[in-house]
mmCIF file of N, CA and C in Angstrom:
data_model
loop_
_atom_site.group_PDB
_atom_site.id
_atom_site.type_symbol
_atom_site.label_atom_id
_atom_site.label_comp_id
_atom_site.label_asym_id
_atom_site.label_seq_id
_atom_site.Cartn_x
_atom_site.Cartn_y
_atom_site.Cartn_z
ATOM 1 N N MET A 3 65.829 108.761 84.175
ATOM 2 C CA MET A 3 66.797 107.762 83.735
ATOM 3 C C MET A 3 67.450 108.229 82.436
ATOM 4 N N LEU A 4 68.675 107.822 82.277
ATOM 5 C CA LEU A 4 69.427 108.101 81.062
ATOM 6 C C LEU A 4 69.922 106.784 80.484
ATOM 7 N N ARG A 5 70.164 106.771 79.197
ATOM 8 C CA ARG A 5 70.659 105.560 78.552
ATOM 9 C C ARG A 5 72.182 105.527 78.546
ATOM 10 N N ASN A 6 72.686 104.304 78.595
ATOM 11 C CA ASN A 6 74.119 104.046 78.423
ATOM 12 C C ASN A 6 75.009 104.707 79.468
ATOM 13 N N ILE A 7 74.438 105.094 80.596
ATOM 14 C CA ILE A 7 75.231 105.647 81.690
ATOM 15 C C ILE A 7 75.242 104.596 82.798
ATOM 16 N N PRO A 8 76.411 104.145 83.204
ATOM 17 C CA PRO A 8 76.451 103.143 84.275
ATOM 18 C C PRO A 8 75.718 103.658 85.516
ATOM 19 N N PRO A 9 74.826 102.857 86.073
ATOM 20 C CA PRO A 9 73.999 103.311 87.195
ATOM 21 C C PRO A 9 74.773 103.639 88.465
ATOM 22 N N ILE A 10 76.024 103.217 88.581
ATOM 23 C CA ILE A 10 76.775 103.550 89.794
ATOM 24 C C ILE A 10 77.283 104.990 89.768
ATOM 25 N N LEU A 11 77.207 105.653 88.625
ATOM 26 C CA LEU A 11 77.642 107.055 88.543
ATOM 27 C C LEU A 11 76.507 107.950 89.019
ATOM 28 N N SER A 12 76.662 108.501 90.195
ATOM 29 C CA SER A 12 75.634 109.354 90.800
ATOM 30 C C SER A 12 75.534 110.682 90.048
ATOM 31 N N PRO A 13 74.455 111.429 90.272
ATOM 32 C CA PRO A 13 74.349 112.751 89.647
ATOM 33 C C PRO A 13 75.526 113.661 89.975
ATOM 34 N N ASP A 14 76.024 113.609 91.210
ATOM 35 C CA ASP A 14 77.166 114.447 91.577
ATOM 36 C C ASP A 14 78.431 114.037 90.825
ATOM 37 N N ILE A 15 78.648 112.738 90.683
ATOM 38 C CA ILE A 15 79.819 112.274 89.934
ATOM 39 C C ILE A 15 79.677 112.668 88.468
ATOM 40 N N LEU A 16 78.493 112.489 87.907
ATOM 41 C CA LEU A 16 78.279 112.883 86.508
ATOM 42 C C LEU A 16 78.515 114.379 86.319
ATOM 43 N N TRP A 17 78.099 115.182 87.305
ATOM 44 C CA TRP A 17 78.357 116.617 87.224
ATOM 45 C C TRP A 17 79.860 116.883 87.149
ATOM 46 N N SER A 18 80.634 116.239 88.029
ATOM 47 C CA SER A 18 82.082 116.443 88.035
ATOM 48 C C SER A 18 82.707 116.007 86.711
ATOM 49 N N LEU A 19 82.304 114.851 86.219
ATOM 50 C CA LEU A 19 82.870 114.366 84.965
ATOM 51 C C LEU A 19 82.563 115.315 83.818
ATOM 52 N N ARG A 20 81.364 115.880 83.809
ATOM 53 C CA ARG A 20 80.968 116.819 82.753
ATOM 54 C C ARG A 20 81.663 118.165 82.923
ATOM 55 N N ALA A 21 81.843 118.602 84.162
ATOM 56 C CA ALA A 21 82.461 119.903 84.421
ATOM 57 C C ALA A 21 83.974 119.890 84.188
ATOM 58 N N MET A 22 84.585 118.723 84.276
ATOM 59 C CA MET A 22 86.025 118.637 84.050
ATOM 60 C C MET A 22 86.361 119.053 82.623
ATOM 61 N N GLY A 23 87.490 119.692 82.477
ATOM 62 C CA GLY A 23 87.976 120.050 81.150
ATOM 63 C C GLY A 23 89.124 119.154 80.737
ATOM 64 N N HIS A 24 89.543 119.309 79.483
ATOM 65 C CA HIS A 24 90.671 118.547 78.962
ATOM 66 C C HIS A 24 91.905 118.781 79.841
ATOM 67 N N GLY A 25 92.491 117.707 80.320
ATOM 68 C CA GLY A 25 93.667 117.808 81.171
ATOM 69 C C GLY A 25 93.370 117.760 82.655
ATOM 70 N N ASP A 26 92.100 117.926 83.048
ATOM 71 C CA ASP A 26 91.749 117.787 84.461
ATOM 72 C C ASP A 26 91.871 116.314 84.859
ATOM 73 N N GLU A 27 92.138 116.096 86.136
ATOM 74 C CA GLU A 27 92.336 114.729 86.615
ATOM 75 C C GLU A 27 91.283 114.325 87.639
ATOM 76 N N LEU A 28 91.018 113.021 87.652
ATOM 77 C CA LEU A 28 90.084 112.403 88.579
ATOM 78 C C LEU A 28 90.822 111.273 89.288
ATOM 79 N N ALA A 29 90.751 111.242 90.606
ATOM 80 C CA ALA A 29 91.334 110.146 91.374
ATOM 81 C C ALA A 29 90.220 109.202 91.802
ATOM 82 N N ILE A 30 90.425 107.927 91.559
ATOM 83 C CA ILE A 30 89.523 106.885 92.045
ATOM 84 C C ILE A 30 90.344 106.128 93.081
ATOM 85 N N VAL A 31 89.859 106.117 94.329
ATOM 86 C CA VAL A 31 90.698 105.617 95.419
ATOM 87 C C VAL A 31 89.982 104.588 96.281
ATOM 88 N N ASP A 32 90.795 103.876 97.069
ATOM 89 C CA ASP A 32 90.265 102.826 97.930
ATOM 90 C C ASP A 32 89.767 103.391 99.265
ATOM 91 N N ALA A 33 89.231 102.503 100.082
ATOM 92 C CA ALA A 33 88.628 102.915 101.355
ATOM 93 C C ALA A 33 89.652 103.439 102.362
ATOM 94 N N ASN A 34 90.928 103.106 102.207
ATOM 95 C CA ASN A 34 91.968 103.555 103.129
ATOM 96 C C ASN A 34 92.542 104.920 102.773
ATOM 97 N N PHE A 35 92.267 105.407 101.586
ATOM 98 C CA PHE A 35 92.880 106.638 101.086
ATOM 99 C C PHE A 35 92.352 107.859 101.844
ATOM 100 N N PRO A 36 93.222 108.828 102.171
ATOM 101 C CA PRO A 36 92.770 110.023 102.906
ATOM 102 C C PRO A 36 92.092 111.046 101.987
ATOM 103 N N ALA A 37 91.042 110.641 101.326
ATOM 104 C CA ALA A 37 90.404 111.461 100.289
ATOM 105 C C ALA A 37 89.865 112.782 100.810
ATOM 106 N N THR A 38 89.075 112.753 101.844
ATOM 107 C CA THR A 38 88.460 113.976 102.358
ATOM 108 C C THR A 38 89.512 114.941 102.876
ATOM 109 N N ALA A 39 90.551 114.429 103.485
ATOM 110 C CA ALA A 39 91.607 115.273 104.048
ATOM 111 C C ALA A 39 92.384 116.037 102.978
ATOM 112 N N LEU A 40 92.364 115.558 101.748
ATOM 113 C CA LEU A 40 93.124 116.229 100.684
ATOM 114 C C LEU A 40 92.439 117.502 100.192
ATOM 115 N N GLY A 41 91.170 117.669 100.498
ATOM 116 C CA GLY A 41 90.503 118.927 100.195
ATOM 117 C C GLY A 41 89.826 119.034 98.854
ATOM 118 N N ALA A 42 89.972 118.054 97.986
ATOM 119 C CA ALA A 42 89.296 118.097 96.686
ATOM 120 C C ALA A 42 87.832 117.687 96.865
ATOM 121 N N ARG A 43 87.026 117.890 95.814
ATOM 122 C CA ARG A 43 85.657 117.369 95.842
ATOM 123 C C ARG A 43 85.750 115.871 96.062
ATOM 124 N N CYS A 44 85.028 115.368 97.015
ATOM 125 C CA CYS A 44 85.077 113.939 97.300
ATOM 126 C C CYS A 44 83.692 113.342 97.130
ATOM 127 N N HIS A 45 83.583 112.424 96.189
ATOM 128 C CA HIS A 45 82.344 111.689 95.957
ATOM 129 C C HIS A 45 82.525 110.296 96.550
ATOM 130 N N ARG A 46 81.507 109.786 97.229
ATOM 131 C CA ARG A 46 81.595 108.481 97.877
ATOM 132 C C ARG A 46 80.858 107.423 97.061
ATOM 133 N N LEU A 47 81.503 106.281 96.925
ATOM 134 C CA LEU A 47 80.884 105.090 96.356
ATOM 135 C C LEU A 47 81.147 103.927 97.308
ATOM 136 N N ASP A 48 80.736 104.103 98.554
ATOM 137 C CA ASP A 48 80.935 103.068 99.568
ATOM 138 C C ASP A 48 80.282 101.763 99.111
ATOM 139 N N GLY A 49 80.962 100.670 99.379
ATOM 140 C CA GLY A 49 80.410 99.363 99.026
ATOM 141 C C GLY A 49 80.714 98.927 97.616
ATOM 142 N N LEU A 50 81.289 99.811 96.826
ATOM 143 C CA LEU A 50 81.632 99.460 95.446
ATOM 144 C C LEU A 50 83.141 99.395 95.300
ATOM 145 N N THR A 51 83.604 98.635 94.319
ATOM 146 C CA THR A 51 85.040 98.486 94.119
ATOM 147 C C THR A 51 85.603 99.594 93.247
ATOM 148 N N ALA A 52 86.894 99.807 93.382
ATOM 149 C CA ALA A 52 87.579 100.798 92.551
ATOM 150 C C ALA A 52 87.591 100.349 91.092
ATOM 151 N N THR A 53 87.635 99.045 90.856
ATOM 152 C CA THR A 53 87.626 98.552 89.478
ATOM 153 C C THR A 53 86.268 98.825 88.821
ATOM 154 N N ASP A 54 85.183 98.640 89.561
ATOM 155 C CA ASP A 54 83.859 98.961 89.010
ATOM 156 C C ASP A 54 83.748 100.457 88.721
ATOM 157 N N ALA A 55 84.272 101.277 89.626
ATOM 158 C CA ALA A 55 84.226 102.730 89.423
ATOM 159 C C ALA A 55 85.041 103.131 88.198
ATOM 160 N N LEU A 56 86.237 102.559 88.046
ATOM 161 C CA LEU A 56 87.072 102.891 86.884
ATOM 162 C C LEU A 56 86.371 102.511 85.588
ATOM 163 N N LYS A 57 85.803 101.330 85.544
ATOM 164 C CA LYS A 57 85.114 100.892 84.321
ATOM 165 C C LYS A 57 83.956 101.831 83.997
ATOM 166 N N ALA A 58 83.183 102.207 84.992
ATOM 167 C CA ALA A 58 82.057 103.115 84.763
ATOM 168 C C ALA A 58 82.543 104.472 84.248
ATOM 169 N N VAL A 59 83.584 105.009 84.878
ATOM 170 C CA VAL A 59 84.106 106.321 84.463
ATOM 171 C C VAL A 59 84.630 106.268 83.034
ATOM 172 N N LEU A 60 85.412 105.237 82.714
ATOM 173 C CA LEU A 60 85.998 105.164 81.372
ATOM 174 C C LEU A 60 84.957 104.866 80.294
ATOM 175 N N THR A 61 83.770 104.431 80.709
ATOM 176 C CA THR A 61 82.672 104.241 79.757
ATOM 177 C C THR A 61 82.175 105.582 79.221
ATOM 178 N N VAL A 62 82.272 106.633 80.050
ATOM 179 C CA VAL A 62 81.718 107.935 79.643
ATOM 180 C C VAL A 62 82.769 109.029 79.458
ATOM 181 N N MET A 63 83.989 108.819 79.976
ATOM 182 C CA MET A 63 85.004 109.872 79.922
ATOM 183 C C MET A 63 86.195 109.443 79.068
ATOM 184 N N PRO A 64 86.611 110.292 78.125
ATOM 185 C CA PRO A 64 87.796 109.950 77.319
ATOM 186 C C PRO A 64 89.080 110.155 78.114
ATOM 187 N N LEU A 65 90.069 109.324 77.825
ATOM 188 C CA LEU A 65 91.408 109.522 78.396
ATOM 189 C C LEU A 65 92.193 110.480 77.506
ATOM 190 N N ASP A 66 93.062 111.247 78.109
ATOM 191 C CA ASP A 66 93.896 112.204 77.377
ATOM 192 C C ASP A 66 94.875 111.449 76.471
ATOM 193 N N SER A 67 94.872 111.785 75.210
ATOM 194 C CA SER A 67 95.782 111.132 74.262
ATOM 195 C C SER A 67 96.996 111.997 73.943
ATOM 196 N N TYR A 68 97.134 113.138 74.622
ATOM 197 C CA TYR A 68 98.232 114.068 74.339
ATOM 198 C C TYR A 68 99.327 114.063 75.396
ATOM 199 N N VAL A 69 99.228 113.183 76.377
ATOM 200 C CA VAL A 69 100.251 113.094 77.421
ATOM 201 C C VAL A 69 100.731 111.645 77.509
ATOM 202 N N PRO A 70 101.970 111.443 77.983
ATOM 203 C CA PRO A 70 102.491 110.069 78.030
ATOM 204 C C PRO A 70 101.828 109.169 79.073
ATOM 205 N N ASP A 71 101.350 109.722 80.186
ATOM 206 C CA ASP A 71 100.774 108.907 81.257
ATOM 207 C C ASP A 71 99.417 109.445 81.712
ATOM 208 N N PRO A 72 98.347 109.188 80.951
ATOM 209 C CA PRO A 72 97.036 109.687 81.357
ATOM 210 C C PRO A 72 96.355 108.848 82.439
ATOM 211 N N ALA A 73 96.999 107.779 82.863
ATOM 212 C CA ALA A 73 96.467 106.940 83.946
ATOM 213 C C ALA A 73 97.639 106.509 84.818
ATOM 214 N N LEU A 74 97.547 106.834 86.110
ATOM 215 C CA LEU A 74 98.639 106.592 87.047
ATOM 216 C C LEU A 74 98.164 105.829 88.270
ATOM 217 N N VAL A 75 98.942 104.863 88.704
ATOM 218 C CA VAL A 75 98.652 104.120 89.924
ATOM 219 C C VAL A 75 99.744 104.395 90.953
ATOM 220 N N MET A 76 99.496 103.977 92.184
ATOM 221 C CA MET A 76 100.454 104.155 93.267
ATOM 222 C C MET A 76 101.417 102.963 93.303
ATOM 223 N N GLU A 77 102.720 103.262 93.379
ATOM 224 C CA GLU A 77 103.721 102.207 93.531
ATOM 225 C C GLU A 77 103.579 101.520 94.881
ATOM 226 N N VAL A 78 103.950 100.265 94.918
ATOM 227 C CA VAL A 78 103.977 99.529 96.173
ATOM 228 C C VAL A 78 105.171 100.031 96.984
ATOM 229 N N VAL A 79 104.911 100.413 98.219
ATOM 230 C CA VAL A 79 105.969 100.919 99.100
ATOM 231 C C VAL A 79 107.009 99.820 99.321
ATOM 232 N N GLY A 80 108.260 100.141 99.047
ATOM 233 C CA GLY A 80 109.341 99.194 99.240
ATOM 234 C C GLY A 80 109.550 98.209 98.107
ATOM 235 N N ASP A 81 108.648 98.194 97.125
ATOM 236 C CA ASP A 81 108.773 97.272 95.986
ATOM 237 C C ASP A 81 108.111 97.894 94.758
ATOM 238 N N PRO A 82 108.736 98.943 94.204
ATOM 239 C CA PRO A 82 108.107 99.680 93.105
ATOM 240 C C PRO A 82 107.856 98.866 91.831
ATOM 241 N N ASP A 83 108.491 97.708 91.705
ATOM 242 C CA ASP A 83 108.269 96.873 90.523
ATOM 243 C C ASP A 83 107.106 95.898 90.691
ATOM 244 N N ALA A 84 106.576 95.788 91.902
ATOM 245 C CA ALA A 84 105.461 94.875 92.163
ATOM 246 C C ALA A 84 104.207 95.369 91.457
ATOM 247 N N ILE A 85 103.390 94.418 91.034
ATOM 248 C CA ILE A 85 102.113 94.751 90.395
ATOM 249 C C ILE A 85 101.006 94.024 91.162
ATOM 250 N N PRO A 86 100.352 94.730 92.096
ATOM 251 C CA PRO A 86 99.252 94.103 92.831
ATOM 252 C C PRO A 86 98.142 93.665 91.875
ATOM 253 N N SER A 87 97.377 92.686 92.281
ATOM 254 C CA SER A 87 96.319 92.157 91.400
ATOM 255 C C SER A 87 95.331 93.244 90.987
ATOM 256 N N ILE A 88 95.030 94.175 91.884
ATOM 257 C CA ILE A 88 94.087 95.230 91.517
ATOM 258 C C ILE A 88 94.671 96.140 90.434
ATOM 259 N N VAL A 89 95.974 96.368 90.464
ATOM 260 C CA VAL A 89 96.614 97.179 89.431
ATOM 261 C C VAL A 89 96.565 96.446 88.089
ATOM 262 N N ALA A 90 96.745 95.138 88.116
ATOM 263 C CA ALA A 90 96.600 94.348 86.887
ATOM 264 C C ALA A 90 95.176 94.465 86.347
ATOM 265 N N GLU A 91 94.191 94.480 87.245
ATOM 266 C CA GLU A 91 92.797 94.663 86.801
ATOM 267 C C GLU A 91 92.581 96.056 86.237
ATOM 268 N N PHE A 92 93.161 97.093 86.879
ATOM 269 C CA PHE A 92 93.076 98.452 86.323
ATOM 270 C C PHE A 92 93.628 98.465 84.901
ATOM 271 N N GLN A 93 94.761 97.783 84.700
ATOM 272 C CA GLN A 93 95.370 97.756 83.368
ATOM 273 C C GLN A 93 94.429 97.110 82.360
ATOM 274 N N THR A 94 93.835 95.978 82.721
ATOM 275 C CA THR A 94 92.905 95.296 81.820
ATOM 276 C C THR A 94 91.704 96.185 81.489
ATOM 277 N N ILE A 95 91.144 96.831 82.494
ATOM 278 C CA ILE A 95 89.992 97.719 82.267
ATOM 279 C C ILE A 95 90.384 98.867 81.352
ATOM 280 N N THR A 96 91.549 99.444 81.580
ATOM 281 C CA THR A 96 92.002 100.555 80.739
ATOM 282 C C THR A 96 92.170 100.098 79.293
ATOM 283 N N LEU A 97 92.720 98.928 79.089
ATOM 284 C CA LEU A 97 92.914 98.425 77.727
ATOM 285 C C LEU A 97 91.591 98.066 77.045
ATOM 286 N N GLU A 98 90.633 97.554 77.815
ATOM 287 C CA GLU A 98 89.378 97.084 77.223
ATOM 288 C C GLU A 98 88.288 98.145 77.152
ATOM 289 N N THR A 99 88.315 99.155 78.013
ATOM 290 C CA THR A 99 87.205 100.102 78.115
ATOM 291 C C THR A 99 87.544 101.487 77.588
ATOM 292 N N ALA A 100 88.752 101.954 77.819
ATOM 293 C CA ALA A 100 89.113 103.324 77.440
ATOM 294 C C ALA A 100 89.097 103.503 75.929
ATOM 295 N N ASP A 101 88.733 104.701 75.520
ATOM 296 C CA ASP A 101 88.766 105.014 74.093
ATOM 297 C C ASP A 101 90.199 105.156 73.595
ATOM 298 N N HIS A 102 91.107 105.391 74.513
ATOM 299 C CA HIS A 102 92.535 105.544 74.214
ATOM 300 C C HIS A 102 93.295 104.628 75.172
ATOM 301 N N PRO A 103 93.366 103.316 74.869
ATOM 302 C CA PRO A 103 94.017 102.380 75.776
ATOM 303 C C PRO A 103 95.492 102.737 75.986
ATOM 304 N N VAL A 104 95.948 102.631 77.236
ATOM 305 C CA VAL A 104 97.320 102.999 77.585
ATOM 306 C C VAL A 104 97.895 102.013 78.593
ATOM 307 N N THR A 105 99.205 102.033 78.702
ATOM 308 C CA THR A 105 99.887 101.327 79.776
ATOM 309 C C THR A 105 99.916 102.265 80.978
ATOM 310 N N LEU A 106 99.590 101.747 82.148
ATOM 311 C CA LEU A 106 99.524 102.570 83.351
ATOM 312 C C LEU A 106 100.912 103.052 83.767
ATOM 313 N N GLY A 107 100.979 104.326 84.169
ATOM 314 C CA GLY A 107 102.189 104.869 84.772
ATOM 315 C C GLY A 107 102.115 104.673 86.279
ATOM 316 N N LYS A 108 103.217 104.966 86.971
ATOM 317 C CA LYS A 108 103.263 104.802 88.429
ATOM 318 C C LYS A 108 103.806 106.056 89.087
ATOM 319 N N LEU A 109 103.332 106.291 90.302
ATOM 320 C CA LEU A 109 103.851 107.367 91.147
ATOM 321 C C LEU A 109 104.169 106.792 92.520
ATOM 322 N N GLU A 110 105.232 107.290 93.121
ATOM 323 C CA GLU A 110 105.566 106.941 94.497
ATOM 324 C C GLU A 110 104.407 107.384 95.393
ATOM 325 N N ARG A 111 104.223 106.728 96.517
ATOM 326 C CA ARG A 111 103.062 106.942 97.394
ATOM 327 C C ARG A 111 102.793 108.421 97.687
ATOM 328 N N PHE A 112 103.790 109.150 98.190
ATOM 329 C CA PHE A 112 103.544 110.536 98.579
ATOM 330 C C PHE A 112 103.381 111.447 97.358
ATOM 331 N N ALA A 113 104.025 111.108 96.255
ATOM 332 C CA ALA A 113 103.812 111.845 95.007
ATOM 333 C C ALA A 113 102.378 111.617 94.511
ATOM 334 N N PHE A 114 101.861 110.409 94.723
ATOM 335 C CA PHE A 114 100.477 110.112 94.346
ATOM 336 C C PHE A 114 99.521 110.971 95.173
ATOM 337 N N TYR A 115 99.776 111.068 96.491
ATOM 338 C CA TYR A 115 98.924 111.904 97.347
ATOM 339 C C TYR A 115 98.938 113.359 96.870
ATOM 340 N N GLU A 116 100.113 113.876 96.559
ATOM 341 C CA GLU A 116 100.218 115.266 96.091
ATOM 342 C C GLU A 116 99.467 115.457 94.781
ATOM 343 N N ARG A 117 99.566 114.507 93.889
ATOM 344 C CA ARG A 117 98.867 114.589 92.608
ATOM 345 C C ARG A 117 97.362 114.522 92.817
ATOM 346 N N ALA A 118 96.903 113.637 93.697
ATOM 347 C CA ALA A 118 95.469 113.515 93.985
ATOM 348 C C ALA A 118 94.932 114.795 94.605
ATOM 349 N N LYS A 119 95.771 115.480 95.381
ATOM 350 C CA LYS A 119 95.368 116.735 96.018
ATOM 351 C C LYS A 119 94.977 117.783 94.977
ATOM 352 N N THR A 120 95.565 117.718 93.794
ATOM 353 C CA THR A 120 95.276 118.704 92.737
ATOM 354 C C THR A 120 94.202 118.213 91.761
ATOM 355 N N ALA A 121 93.664 117.034 92.002
ATOM 356 C CA ALA A 121 92.638 116.489 91.105
ATOM 357 C C ALA A 121 91.369 117.344 91.157
ATOM 358 N N PHE A 122 90.640 117.366 90.060
ATOM 359 C CA PHE A 122 89.357 118.064 90.014
ATOM 360 C C PHE A 122 88.415 117.450 91.045
ATOM 361 N N ALA A 123 88.435 116.121 91.146
ATOM 362 C CA ALA A 123 87.571 115.415 92.094
ATOM 363 C C ALA A 123 88.199 114.081 92.452
ATOM 364 N N ILE A 124 87.729 113.536 93.557
ATOM 365 C CA ILE A 124 88.142 112.213 94.008
ATOM 366 C C ILE A 124 86.879 111.380 94.203
ATOM 367 N N ILE A 125 86.916 110.155 93.712
ATOM 368 C CA ILE A 125 85.844 109.199 93.992
ATOM 369 C C ILE A 125 86.419 108.196 94.977
ATOM 370 N N GLN A 126 85.898 108.217 96.206
ATOM 371 C CA GLN A 126 86.350 107.246 97.199
ATOM 372 C C GLN A 126 85.398 106.068 97.201
ATOM 373 N N THR A 127 85.948 104.912 96.921
ATOM 374 C CA THR A 127 85.157 103.693 96.842
ATOM 375 C C THR A 127 85.252 102.917 98.157
ATOM 376 N N GLY A 128 84.566 101.815 98.207
ATOM 377 C CA GLY A 128 84.663 100.923 99.352
ATOM 378 C C GLY A 128 85.721 99.851 99.138
ATOM 379 N N GLU A 129 86.582 100.067 98.161
ATOM 380 C CA GLU A 129 87.617 99.090 97.807
ATOM 381 C C GLU A 129 88.483 98.758 99.021
ATOM 382 N N THR A 130 88.643 97.455 99.307
ATOM 383 C CA THR A 130 89.467 97.039 100.438
ATOM 384 C C THR A 130 90.809 96.459 100.012
ATOM 385 N N ARG A 131 90.993 96.206 98.736
ATOM 386 C CA ARG A 131 92.299 95.709 98.285
ATOM 387 C C ARG A 131 93.311 96.846 98.347
ATOM 388 N N LEU A 132 94.495 96.551 98.854
ATOM 389 C CA LEU A 132 95.537 97.566 98.952
ATOM 390 C C LEU A 132 95.973 98.022 97.566
ATOM 391 N N TYR A 133 96.336 99.286 97.459
ATOM 392 C CA TYR A 133 96.797 99.925 96.222
ATOM 393 C C TYR A 133 95.685 100.026 95.184
ATOM 394 N N GLY A 134 94.450 100.134 95.657
ATOM 395 C CA GLY A 134 93.311 100.303 94.764
ATOM 396 C C GLY A 134 93.083 101.763 94.424
ATOM 397 N N ASN A 135 94.117 102.426 93.926
ATOM 398 C CA ASN A 135 94.079 103.864 93.646
ATOM 399 C C ASN A 135 94.594 104.137 92.228
ATOM 400 N N ILE A 136 93.879 104.994 91.510
ATOM 401 C CA ILE A 136 94.290 105.348 90.160
ATOM 402 C C ILE A 136 93.861 106.784 89.875
ATOM 403 N N ILE A 137 94.686 107.493 89.142
ATOM 404 C CA ILE A 137 94.367 108.851 88.687
ATOM 405 C C ILE A 137 94.271 108.807 87.176
ATOM 406 N N VAL A 138 93.162 109.339 86.647
ATOM 407 C CA VAL A 138 92.985 109.392 85.185
ATOM 408 C C VAL A 138 92.823 110.847 84.742
ATOM 409 N N LYS A 139 93.402 111.145 83.589
ATOM 410 C CA LYS A 139 93.367 112.504 83.036
ATOM 411 C C LYS A 139 92.358 112.540 81.892
ATOM 412 N N LYS A 140 91.448 113.503 81.950
ATOM 413 C CA LYS A 140 90.396 113.623 80.946
ATOM 414 C C LYS A 140 90.951 114.134 79.627
ATOM 415 N N GLY A 141 90.516 113.498 78.570
ATOM 416 C CA GLY A 141 90.898 113.902 77.222
ATOM 417 C C GLY A 141 89.777 114.642 76.518
ATOM 418 N N VAL A 142 89.862 114.685 75.227
ATOM 419 C CA VAL A 142 88.839 115.333 74.414
ATOM 420 C C VAL A 142 88.135 114.284 73.562
ATOM 421 N N ILE A 143 86.925 114.611 73.183
ATOM 422 C CA ILE A 143 86.196 113.761 72.229
ATOM 423 C C ILE A 143 86.375 114.421 70.871
ATOM 424 N N ASP A 144 87.190 113.797 70.032
ATOM 425 C CA ASP A 144 87.400 114.366 68.710
ATOM 426 C C ASP A 144 86.486 113.685 67.713
ATOM 427 N N GLN A 145 85.610 114.468 67.171
ATOM 428 C CA GLN A 145 84.579 113.954 66.272
ATOM 429 C C GLN A 145 85.080 113.803 64.863
#
């Protein structure tokens, strides 16, 4: 056992978070997302929500403070100005948990898939709410 590490972060996920370098990205996605097909490391958190996964990750991983959009969500198809409730929750978690709180950026659906394809790893959750997808960029811990 370790202290202060959210128990939903498996050893494999912790390995990925530790192995990531500054600027590497992590996608946290819903149950509908084609995570395995994209070819990146895919960690499963079946039965857990994307919001719980995001909160756990941001508890241990810094967000990049050197880029304008270190956290990106998927735009709603046909209504890019819409803010699904899960995206509002992502925003609240980012503001309350991240060491570098930010306003979430957005990517069009297929641009989001392409960006996730280049992520260091993907955490696929059991999230059933639509648009439960977010990409976060790892920052540095400046002492």
